[in-house]
Short mmCIF file of C-alpha atoms in Angstrom, two decimals:
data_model
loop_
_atom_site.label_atom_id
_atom_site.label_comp_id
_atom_site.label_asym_id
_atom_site.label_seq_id
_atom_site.Cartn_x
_atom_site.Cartn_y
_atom_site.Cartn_z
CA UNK A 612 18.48 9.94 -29.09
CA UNK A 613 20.73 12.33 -27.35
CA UNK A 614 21.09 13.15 -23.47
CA UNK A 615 24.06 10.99 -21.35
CA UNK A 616 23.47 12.35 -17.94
CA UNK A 617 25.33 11.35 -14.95
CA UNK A 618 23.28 11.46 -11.29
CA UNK A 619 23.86 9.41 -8.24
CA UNK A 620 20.52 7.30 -8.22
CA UNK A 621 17.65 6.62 -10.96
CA UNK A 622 14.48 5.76 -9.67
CA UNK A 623 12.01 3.76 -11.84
CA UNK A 624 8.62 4.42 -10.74
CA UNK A 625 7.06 6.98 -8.68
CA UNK A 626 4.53 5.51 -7.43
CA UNK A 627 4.04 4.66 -3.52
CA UNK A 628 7.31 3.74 -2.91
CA UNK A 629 9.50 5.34 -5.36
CA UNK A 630 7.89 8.62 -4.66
CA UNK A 631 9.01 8.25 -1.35
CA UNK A 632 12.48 6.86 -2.04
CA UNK A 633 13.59 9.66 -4.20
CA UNK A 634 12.44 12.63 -1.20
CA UNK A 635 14.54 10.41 1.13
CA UNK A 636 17.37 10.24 -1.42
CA UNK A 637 17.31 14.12 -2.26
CA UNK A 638 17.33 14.88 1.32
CA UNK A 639 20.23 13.33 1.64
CA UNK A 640 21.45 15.31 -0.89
CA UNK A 641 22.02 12.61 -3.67
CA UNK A 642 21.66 13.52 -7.10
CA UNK A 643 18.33 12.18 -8.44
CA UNK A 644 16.36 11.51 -11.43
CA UNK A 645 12.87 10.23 -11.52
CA UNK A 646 11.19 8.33 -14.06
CA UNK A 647 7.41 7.37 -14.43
CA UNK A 648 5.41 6.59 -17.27
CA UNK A 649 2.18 8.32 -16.48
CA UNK A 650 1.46 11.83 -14.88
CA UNK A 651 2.34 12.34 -10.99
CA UNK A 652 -0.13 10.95 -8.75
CA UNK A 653 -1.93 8.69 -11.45
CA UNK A 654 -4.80 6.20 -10.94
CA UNK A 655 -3.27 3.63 -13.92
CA UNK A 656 -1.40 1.78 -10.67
CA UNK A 657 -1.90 0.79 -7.31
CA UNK A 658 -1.10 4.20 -5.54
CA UNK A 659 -5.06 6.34 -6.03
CA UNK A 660 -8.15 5.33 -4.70
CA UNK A 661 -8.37 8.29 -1.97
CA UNK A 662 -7.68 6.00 1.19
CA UNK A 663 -5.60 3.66 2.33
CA UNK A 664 -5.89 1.85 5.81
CA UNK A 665 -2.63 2.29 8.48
CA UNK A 666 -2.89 -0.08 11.42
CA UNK A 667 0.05 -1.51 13.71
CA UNK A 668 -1.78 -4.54 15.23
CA UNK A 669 -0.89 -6.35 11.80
CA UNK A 670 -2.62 -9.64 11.84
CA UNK A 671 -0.24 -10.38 8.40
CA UNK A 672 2.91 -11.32 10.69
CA UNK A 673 3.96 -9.13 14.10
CA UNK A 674 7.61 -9.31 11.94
CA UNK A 675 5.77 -6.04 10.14
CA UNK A 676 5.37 -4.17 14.18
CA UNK A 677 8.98 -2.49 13.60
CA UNK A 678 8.64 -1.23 10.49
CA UNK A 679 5.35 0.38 11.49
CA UNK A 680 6.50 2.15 14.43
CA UNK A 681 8.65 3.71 12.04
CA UNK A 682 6.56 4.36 9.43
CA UNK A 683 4.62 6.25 11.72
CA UNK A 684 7.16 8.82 13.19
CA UNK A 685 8.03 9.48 9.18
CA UNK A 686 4.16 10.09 8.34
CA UNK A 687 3.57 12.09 11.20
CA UNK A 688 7.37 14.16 9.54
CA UNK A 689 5.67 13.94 6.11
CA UNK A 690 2.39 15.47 7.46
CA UNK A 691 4.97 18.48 9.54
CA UNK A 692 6.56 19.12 6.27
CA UNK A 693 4.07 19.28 3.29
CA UNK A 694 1.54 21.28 5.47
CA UNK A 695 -0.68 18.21 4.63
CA UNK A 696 -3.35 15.77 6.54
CA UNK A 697 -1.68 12.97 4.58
CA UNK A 698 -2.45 10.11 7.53
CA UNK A 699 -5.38 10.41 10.06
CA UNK A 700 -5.86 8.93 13.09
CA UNK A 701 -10.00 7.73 13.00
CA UNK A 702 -8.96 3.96 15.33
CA UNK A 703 -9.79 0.71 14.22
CA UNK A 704 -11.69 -1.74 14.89
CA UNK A 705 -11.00 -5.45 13.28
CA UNK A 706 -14.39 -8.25 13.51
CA UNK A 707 -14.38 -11.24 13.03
CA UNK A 708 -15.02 -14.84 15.04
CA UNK A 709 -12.03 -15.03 17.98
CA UNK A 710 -9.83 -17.50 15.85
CA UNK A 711 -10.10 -16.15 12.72
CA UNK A 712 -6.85 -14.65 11.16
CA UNK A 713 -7.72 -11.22 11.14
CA UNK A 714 -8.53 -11.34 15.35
CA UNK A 715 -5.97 -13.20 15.79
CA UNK A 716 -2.93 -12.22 14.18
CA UNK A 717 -3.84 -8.74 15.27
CA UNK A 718 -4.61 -9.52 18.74
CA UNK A 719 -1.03 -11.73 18.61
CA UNK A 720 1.24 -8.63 17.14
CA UNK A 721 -0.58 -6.23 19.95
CA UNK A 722 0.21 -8.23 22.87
CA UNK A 723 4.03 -9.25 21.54
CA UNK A 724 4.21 -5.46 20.70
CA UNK A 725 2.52 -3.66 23.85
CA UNK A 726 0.32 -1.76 21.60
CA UNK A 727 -2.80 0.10 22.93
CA UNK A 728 -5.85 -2.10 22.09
CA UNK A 729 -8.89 -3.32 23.26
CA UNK A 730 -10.59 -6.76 22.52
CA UNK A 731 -14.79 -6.22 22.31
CA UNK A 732 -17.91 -8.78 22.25
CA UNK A 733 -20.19 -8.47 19.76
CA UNK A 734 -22.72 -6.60 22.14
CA UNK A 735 -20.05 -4.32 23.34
CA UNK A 736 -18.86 -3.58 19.56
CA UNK A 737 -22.75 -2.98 18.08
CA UNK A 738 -23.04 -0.21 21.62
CA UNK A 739 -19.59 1.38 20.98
CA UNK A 740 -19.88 1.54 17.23
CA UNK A 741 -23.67 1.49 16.27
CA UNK A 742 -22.88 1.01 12.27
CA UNK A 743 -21.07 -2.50 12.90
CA UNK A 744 -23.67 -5.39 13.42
CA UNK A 745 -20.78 -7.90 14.44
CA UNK A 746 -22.64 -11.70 14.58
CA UNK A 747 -22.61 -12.94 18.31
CA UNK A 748 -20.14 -15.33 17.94
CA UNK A 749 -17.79 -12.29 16.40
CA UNK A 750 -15.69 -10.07 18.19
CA UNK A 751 -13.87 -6.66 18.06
CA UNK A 752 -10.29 -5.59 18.29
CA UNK A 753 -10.33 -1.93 18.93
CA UNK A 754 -6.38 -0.33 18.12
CA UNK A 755 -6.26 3.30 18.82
CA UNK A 756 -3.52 4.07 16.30
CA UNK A 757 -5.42 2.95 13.18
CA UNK A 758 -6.30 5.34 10.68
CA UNK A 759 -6.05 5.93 7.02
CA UNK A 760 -3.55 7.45 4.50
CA UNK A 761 -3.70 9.53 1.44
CA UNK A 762 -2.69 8.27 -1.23
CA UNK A 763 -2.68 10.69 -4.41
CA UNK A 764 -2.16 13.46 -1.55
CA UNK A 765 1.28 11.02 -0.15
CA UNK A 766 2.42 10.95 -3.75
CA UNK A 767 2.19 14.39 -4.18
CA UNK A 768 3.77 15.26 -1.36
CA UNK A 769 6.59 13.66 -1.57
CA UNK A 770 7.21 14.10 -5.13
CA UNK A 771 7.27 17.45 -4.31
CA UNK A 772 9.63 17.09 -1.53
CA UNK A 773 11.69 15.78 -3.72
CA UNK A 774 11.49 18.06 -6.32
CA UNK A 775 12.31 20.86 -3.97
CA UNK A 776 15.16 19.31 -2.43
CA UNK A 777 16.73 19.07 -5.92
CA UNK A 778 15.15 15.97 -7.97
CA UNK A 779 14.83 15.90 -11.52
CA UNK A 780 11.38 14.31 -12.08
CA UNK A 781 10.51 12.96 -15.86
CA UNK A 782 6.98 12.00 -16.17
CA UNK A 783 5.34 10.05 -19.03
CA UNK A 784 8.77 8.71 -19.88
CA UNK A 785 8.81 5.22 -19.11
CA UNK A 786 12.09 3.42 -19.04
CA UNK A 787 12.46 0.92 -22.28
CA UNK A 788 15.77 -1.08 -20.46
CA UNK A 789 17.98 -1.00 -18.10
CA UNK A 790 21.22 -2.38 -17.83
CA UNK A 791 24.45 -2.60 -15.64
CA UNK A 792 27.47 -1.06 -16.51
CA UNK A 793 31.05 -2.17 -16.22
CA UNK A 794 32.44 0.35 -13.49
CA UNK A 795 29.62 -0.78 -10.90
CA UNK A 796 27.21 1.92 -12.47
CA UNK A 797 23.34 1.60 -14.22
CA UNK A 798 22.34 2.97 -17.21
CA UNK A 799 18.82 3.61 -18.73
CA UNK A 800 17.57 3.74 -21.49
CA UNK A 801 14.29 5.43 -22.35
CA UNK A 802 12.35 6.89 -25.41
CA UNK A 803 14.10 10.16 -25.30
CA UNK A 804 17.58 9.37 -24.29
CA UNK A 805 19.59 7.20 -21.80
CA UNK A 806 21.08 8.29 -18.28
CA UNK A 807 23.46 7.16 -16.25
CA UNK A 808 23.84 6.50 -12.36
CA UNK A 809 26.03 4.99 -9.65
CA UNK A 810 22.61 2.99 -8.34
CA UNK A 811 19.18 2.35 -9.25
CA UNK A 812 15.80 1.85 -7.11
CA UNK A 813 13.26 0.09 -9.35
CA UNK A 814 9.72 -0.14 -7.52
CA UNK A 815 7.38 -0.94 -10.83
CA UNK A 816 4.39 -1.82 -8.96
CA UNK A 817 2.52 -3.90 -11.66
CA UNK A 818 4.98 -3.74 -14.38
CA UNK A 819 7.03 -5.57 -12.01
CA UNK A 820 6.49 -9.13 -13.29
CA UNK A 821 8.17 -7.47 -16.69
CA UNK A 822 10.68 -4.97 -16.06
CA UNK A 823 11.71 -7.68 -13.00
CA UNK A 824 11.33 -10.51 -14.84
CA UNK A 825 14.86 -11.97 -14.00
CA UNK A 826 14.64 -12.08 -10.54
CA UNK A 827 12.46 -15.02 -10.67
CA UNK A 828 9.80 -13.76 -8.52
CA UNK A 829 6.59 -15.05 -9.45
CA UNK A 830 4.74 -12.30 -8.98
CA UNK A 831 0.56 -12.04 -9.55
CA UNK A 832 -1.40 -9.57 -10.39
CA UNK A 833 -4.88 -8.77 -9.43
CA UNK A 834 -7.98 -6.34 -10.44
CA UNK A 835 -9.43 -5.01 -7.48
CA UNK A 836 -12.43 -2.63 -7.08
CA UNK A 837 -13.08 -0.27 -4.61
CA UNK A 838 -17.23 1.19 -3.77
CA UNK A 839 -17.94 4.17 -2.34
CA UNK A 840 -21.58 4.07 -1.46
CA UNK A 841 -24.08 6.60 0.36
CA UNK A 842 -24.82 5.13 3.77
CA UNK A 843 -28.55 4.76 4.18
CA UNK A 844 -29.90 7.82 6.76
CA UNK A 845 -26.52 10.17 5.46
CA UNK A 846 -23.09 9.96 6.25
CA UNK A 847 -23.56 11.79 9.82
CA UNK A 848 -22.57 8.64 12.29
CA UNK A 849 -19.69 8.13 9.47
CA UNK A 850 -17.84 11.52 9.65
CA UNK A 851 -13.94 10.59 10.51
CA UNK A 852 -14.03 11.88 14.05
CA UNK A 853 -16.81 9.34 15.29
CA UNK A 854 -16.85 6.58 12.55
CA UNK A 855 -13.20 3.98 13.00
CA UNK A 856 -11.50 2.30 10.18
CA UNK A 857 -12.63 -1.49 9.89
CA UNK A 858 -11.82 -5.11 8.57
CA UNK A 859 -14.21 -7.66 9.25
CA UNK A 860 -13.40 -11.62 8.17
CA UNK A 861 -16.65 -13.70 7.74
CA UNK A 862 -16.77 -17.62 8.73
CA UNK A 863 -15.73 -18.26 5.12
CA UNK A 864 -12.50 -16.12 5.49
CA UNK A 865 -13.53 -13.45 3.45
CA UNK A 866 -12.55 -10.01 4.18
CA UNK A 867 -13.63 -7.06 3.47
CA UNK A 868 -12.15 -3.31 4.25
CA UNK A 869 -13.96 0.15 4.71
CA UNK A 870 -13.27 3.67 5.99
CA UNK A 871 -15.42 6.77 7.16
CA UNK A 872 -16.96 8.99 4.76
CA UNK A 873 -13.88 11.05 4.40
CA UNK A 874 -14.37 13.35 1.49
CA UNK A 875 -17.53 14.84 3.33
CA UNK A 876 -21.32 14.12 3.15
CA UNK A 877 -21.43 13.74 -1.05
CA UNK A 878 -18.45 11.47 -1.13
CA UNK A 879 -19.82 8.64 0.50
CA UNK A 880 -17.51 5.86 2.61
CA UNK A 881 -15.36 3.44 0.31
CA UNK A 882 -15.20 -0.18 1.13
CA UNK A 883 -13.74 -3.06 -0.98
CA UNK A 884 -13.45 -6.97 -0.43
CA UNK A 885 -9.60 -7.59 0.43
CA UNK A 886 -7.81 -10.36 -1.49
CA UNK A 887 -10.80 -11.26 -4.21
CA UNK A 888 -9.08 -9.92 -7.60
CA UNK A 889 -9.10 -11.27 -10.64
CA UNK A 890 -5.76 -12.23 -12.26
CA UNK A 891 -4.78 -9.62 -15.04
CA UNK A 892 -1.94 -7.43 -16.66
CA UNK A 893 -1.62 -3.52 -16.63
CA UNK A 894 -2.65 -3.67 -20.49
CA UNK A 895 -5.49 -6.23 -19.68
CA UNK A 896 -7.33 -4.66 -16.78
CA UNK A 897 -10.94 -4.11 -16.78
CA UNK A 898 -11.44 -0.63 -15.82
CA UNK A 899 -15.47 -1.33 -16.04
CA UNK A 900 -16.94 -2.14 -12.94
CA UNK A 901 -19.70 -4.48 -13.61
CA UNK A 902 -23.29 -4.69 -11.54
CA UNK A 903 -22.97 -8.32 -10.18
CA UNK A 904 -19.63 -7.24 -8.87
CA UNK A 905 -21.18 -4.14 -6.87
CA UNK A 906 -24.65 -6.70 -5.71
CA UNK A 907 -21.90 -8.87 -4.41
CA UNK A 908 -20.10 -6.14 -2.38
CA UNK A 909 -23.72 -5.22 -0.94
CA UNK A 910 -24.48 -8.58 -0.19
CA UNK A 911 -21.17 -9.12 1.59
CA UNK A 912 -22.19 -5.54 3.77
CA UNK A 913 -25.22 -6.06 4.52
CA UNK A 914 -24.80 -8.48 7.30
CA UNK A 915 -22.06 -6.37 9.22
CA UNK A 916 -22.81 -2.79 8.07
CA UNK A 917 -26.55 -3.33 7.23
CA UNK A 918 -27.07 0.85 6.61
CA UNK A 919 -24.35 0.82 4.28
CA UNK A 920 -25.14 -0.50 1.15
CA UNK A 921 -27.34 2.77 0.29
CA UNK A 922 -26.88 4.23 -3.29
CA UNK A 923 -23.59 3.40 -4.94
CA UNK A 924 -21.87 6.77 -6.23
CA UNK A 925 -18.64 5.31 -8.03
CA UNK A 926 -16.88 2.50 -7.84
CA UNK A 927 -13.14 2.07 -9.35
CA UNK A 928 -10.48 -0.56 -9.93
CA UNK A 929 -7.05 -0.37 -9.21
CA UNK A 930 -4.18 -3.56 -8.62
CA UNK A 931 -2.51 -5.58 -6.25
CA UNK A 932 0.69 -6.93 -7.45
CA UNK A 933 1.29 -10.39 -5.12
CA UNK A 934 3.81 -12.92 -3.97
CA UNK A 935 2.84 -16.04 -3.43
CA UNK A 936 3.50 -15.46 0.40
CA UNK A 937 2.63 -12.50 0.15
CA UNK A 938 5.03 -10.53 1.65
CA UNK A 939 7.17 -7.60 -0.44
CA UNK A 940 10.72 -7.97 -2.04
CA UNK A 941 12.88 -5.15 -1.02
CA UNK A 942 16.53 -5.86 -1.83
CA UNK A 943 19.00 -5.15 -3.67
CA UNK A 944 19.31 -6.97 -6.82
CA UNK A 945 20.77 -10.86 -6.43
CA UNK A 946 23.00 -10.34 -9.33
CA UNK A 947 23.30 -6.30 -9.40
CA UNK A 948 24.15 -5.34 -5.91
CA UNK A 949 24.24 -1.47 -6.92
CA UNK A 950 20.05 -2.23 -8.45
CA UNK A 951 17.73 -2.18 -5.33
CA UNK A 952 13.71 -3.69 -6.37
CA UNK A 953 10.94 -3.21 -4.29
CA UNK A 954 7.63 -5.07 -5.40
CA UNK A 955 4.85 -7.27 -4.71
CA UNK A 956 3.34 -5.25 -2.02
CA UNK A 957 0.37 -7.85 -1.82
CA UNK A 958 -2.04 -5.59 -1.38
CA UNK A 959 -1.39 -4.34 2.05
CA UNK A 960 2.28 -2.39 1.27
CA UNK A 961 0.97 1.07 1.43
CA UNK A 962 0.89 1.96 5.26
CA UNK A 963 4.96 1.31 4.72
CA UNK A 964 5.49 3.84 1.90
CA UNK A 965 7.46 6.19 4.01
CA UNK A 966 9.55 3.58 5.57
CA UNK A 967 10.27 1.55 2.76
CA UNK A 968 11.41 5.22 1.28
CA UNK A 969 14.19 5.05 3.82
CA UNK A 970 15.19 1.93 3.15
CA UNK A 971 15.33 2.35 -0.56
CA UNK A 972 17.45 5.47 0.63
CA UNK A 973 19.59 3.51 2.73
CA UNK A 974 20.04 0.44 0.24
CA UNK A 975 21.16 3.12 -2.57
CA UNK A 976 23.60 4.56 -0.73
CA UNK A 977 25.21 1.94 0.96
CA UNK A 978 24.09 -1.31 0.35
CA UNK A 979 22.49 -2.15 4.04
CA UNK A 980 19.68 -0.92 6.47
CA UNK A 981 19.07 -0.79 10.06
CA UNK A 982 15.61 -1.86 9.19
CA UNK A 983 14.58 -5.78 9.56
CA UNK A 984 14.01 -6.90 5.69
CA UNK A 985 15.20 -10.24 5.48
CA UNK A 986 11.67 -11.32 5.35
CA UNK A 987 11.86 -9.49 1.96
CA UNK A 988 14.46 -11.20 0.57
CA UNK A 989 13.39 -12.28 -3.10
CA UNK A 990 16.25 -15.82 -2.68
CA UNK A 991 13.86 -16.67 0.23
CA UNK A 992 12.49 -19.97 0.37
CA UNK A 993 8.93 -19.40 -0.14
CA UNK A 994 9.67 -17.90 -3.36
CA UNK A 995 12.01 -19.94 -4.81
CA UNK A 996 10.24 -23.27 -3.99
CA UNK A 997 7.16 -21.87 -6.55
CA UNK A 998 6.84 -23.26 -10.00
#
């Protein structure tokens, strides 16, 4: 088996979040190893898919404002330093009737947070925004600040941030244990050796509910797909500079998601139904997307964005990993303090990836953050009162 090596922090998973945590940590000039079980930027996880959506007015909880505020300075530093577009600004618009959650909640965390926005009737949305076909009892919160993120090209990025600030970065080695050691220290064990570190930052994404298993959480997770189709009459009103980010929540609470066509005219726009997975394991998934699933998705459009469901071009699946809350668990470890985890990001975690970096980065190093997590906290009640 061979190599012992000694480094200041081990992170398991480079994903989203651990990606992120080890450029904060090698910044800071911390020694670093990396460990992932796939290639960099993979689509086996949650972290591909070409677009994310980034929004402040966060209908979820306005606890979430602070954290986005910063997340946004750091992906407008993350842009600034890997020469890349990894966030655009496009706006957003989020439909739905007045009370429904999605309005709501946003319209709530804009007005307790003073953030730009605008509140639309149906008429006003269909003028503004000819694609959207809002129903008149529906309206239209308008947030300047929404966009979309990157994801393979936020990865990549900051893995190679990391990498040039010092990292070592081990790909297709996945870690086989891990386990505390007696001076205070980790160590970990993998197929081609073990190492050893003052701290470790474990952010598994869907192996969480295994390599996490004794935290308790009861973690779920979920198949999700994701469409890109070919808007019917060409992707011209759908280009990035005139077509917004959306969510729109039907009477029945479902909710779907969709961006412009951001890959150009051939690469159609990508929607997906938000929070409609099927319960599975990383070695169960279905990576087939099946035709009833993509008649449902055009079904589901064509009330709202009637010239969308055109010709599909692809579709793909990739996984939500969920609390029953769901909000995330960043913390460190209840029985480990010098093991921070940082999971179950329910399927809306990605906007934070650069903040929750710094946090990892902070918790690492010195056991606390400036940052409001206690909503995170995986001893919090909501958790442990779940079978």
């Amino acid at each position: 088996m061979g190599r012992n090596t000694s480094y200041d922090v081990i992170v398991l998973g480079l994903g989203g979040m651990g990606s992120a945590a080890a450029a904060h940590l090698a910044a800071r000039g911390q020694r670093v190893l990396g460990l992932e079980r796939f290639g960099p930027a993979h689509d086996q996880g949650s972290s591909h898919g070409g677009s994310r959506i980034t929004r402040q007015a966060y209908f979820e909880d306005p606890a979430y404002v602070p954290l986005l505020l910063r997340a946004y300075e750091l992906w407008d530093q993350l842009c600034a330093d890997s020469g890349t577009d990894v966030l655009v600004r496009t706006g957003g618009v989020f439909l739905g009737r007045p009370d429904s959650r999605t309005v709501a909640g946003s319209l709530r965390a804009a007005r307790e947070w003073g953030l730009a926005h605008e509140l639309l009737d149906a008429a006003e949305v269909r003028r503004r925004f000819p694609t959207l076909t809002p129903a008149d009892d529906e309206v239209g919160l308008v947030e300047t600040a929404a966009g979309f993120a990157r994801p393979e090209a936020t990865v990549a990025a900051h893995l190679d941030l990391a990498f040039s600030r010092g990292a070592g970065l081990r790909f297709r080695e996945p870690a086989l244990s891990w386990t505390a050691t007696p001076g205070g220290g980790v160590r970990v064990r993998t197929g081609a050796g073990e190492y050893e570190a003052g701290a470790l930052v474990v952010s598994p994404g869907s192996w969480a509910p295994q390599v996490l298993a004794d935290l308790g959480v009861p973690l779920t997770v979920e198949r999700q797909v994701m469409y890109w189709f070919q808007p019917t009459g060409g992707t011209g009103a759908w280009t990035p500079d005139r077509h917004p980010i959306y969510i729109h929540e039907a009477a029945d609470g479902t909710q779907i998601y969709g961006f412009p066509a951001i890959d150009g005219p051939d690469g159609g726009a990508k929607v997906a139904f938000f929070r409609r997975g099927i319960a599975c394991t990383p070695e169960t998934v279905d990576r087939e997307v099946h035709p009833e699933e993509v008649a449902a998705m055009a079904g589901q459009l064509a009330g709202v964005l009637p010239t969308l469901p055109g010709r599909l071009l692809k579709a793909a699946t990739c996984m939500y990993t969920t609390t029953p809350d769901e909000h995330f668990v960043i913390a460190p470890h209840p029985e480990h303090p010098q093991v921070t985890v940082a999971c179950g990001f329910s399927g809306h975690g990605f906007k934070f990836v650069p903040v929750v970096g710094e946090i990892l980065a902070d918790l690492a190093t010195t056991g606390t953050t400036k940052h409001p997590i206690d909503l995170f906290d995986p001893r919090r009640p909501a958790l442990e009162a779940t079978p």
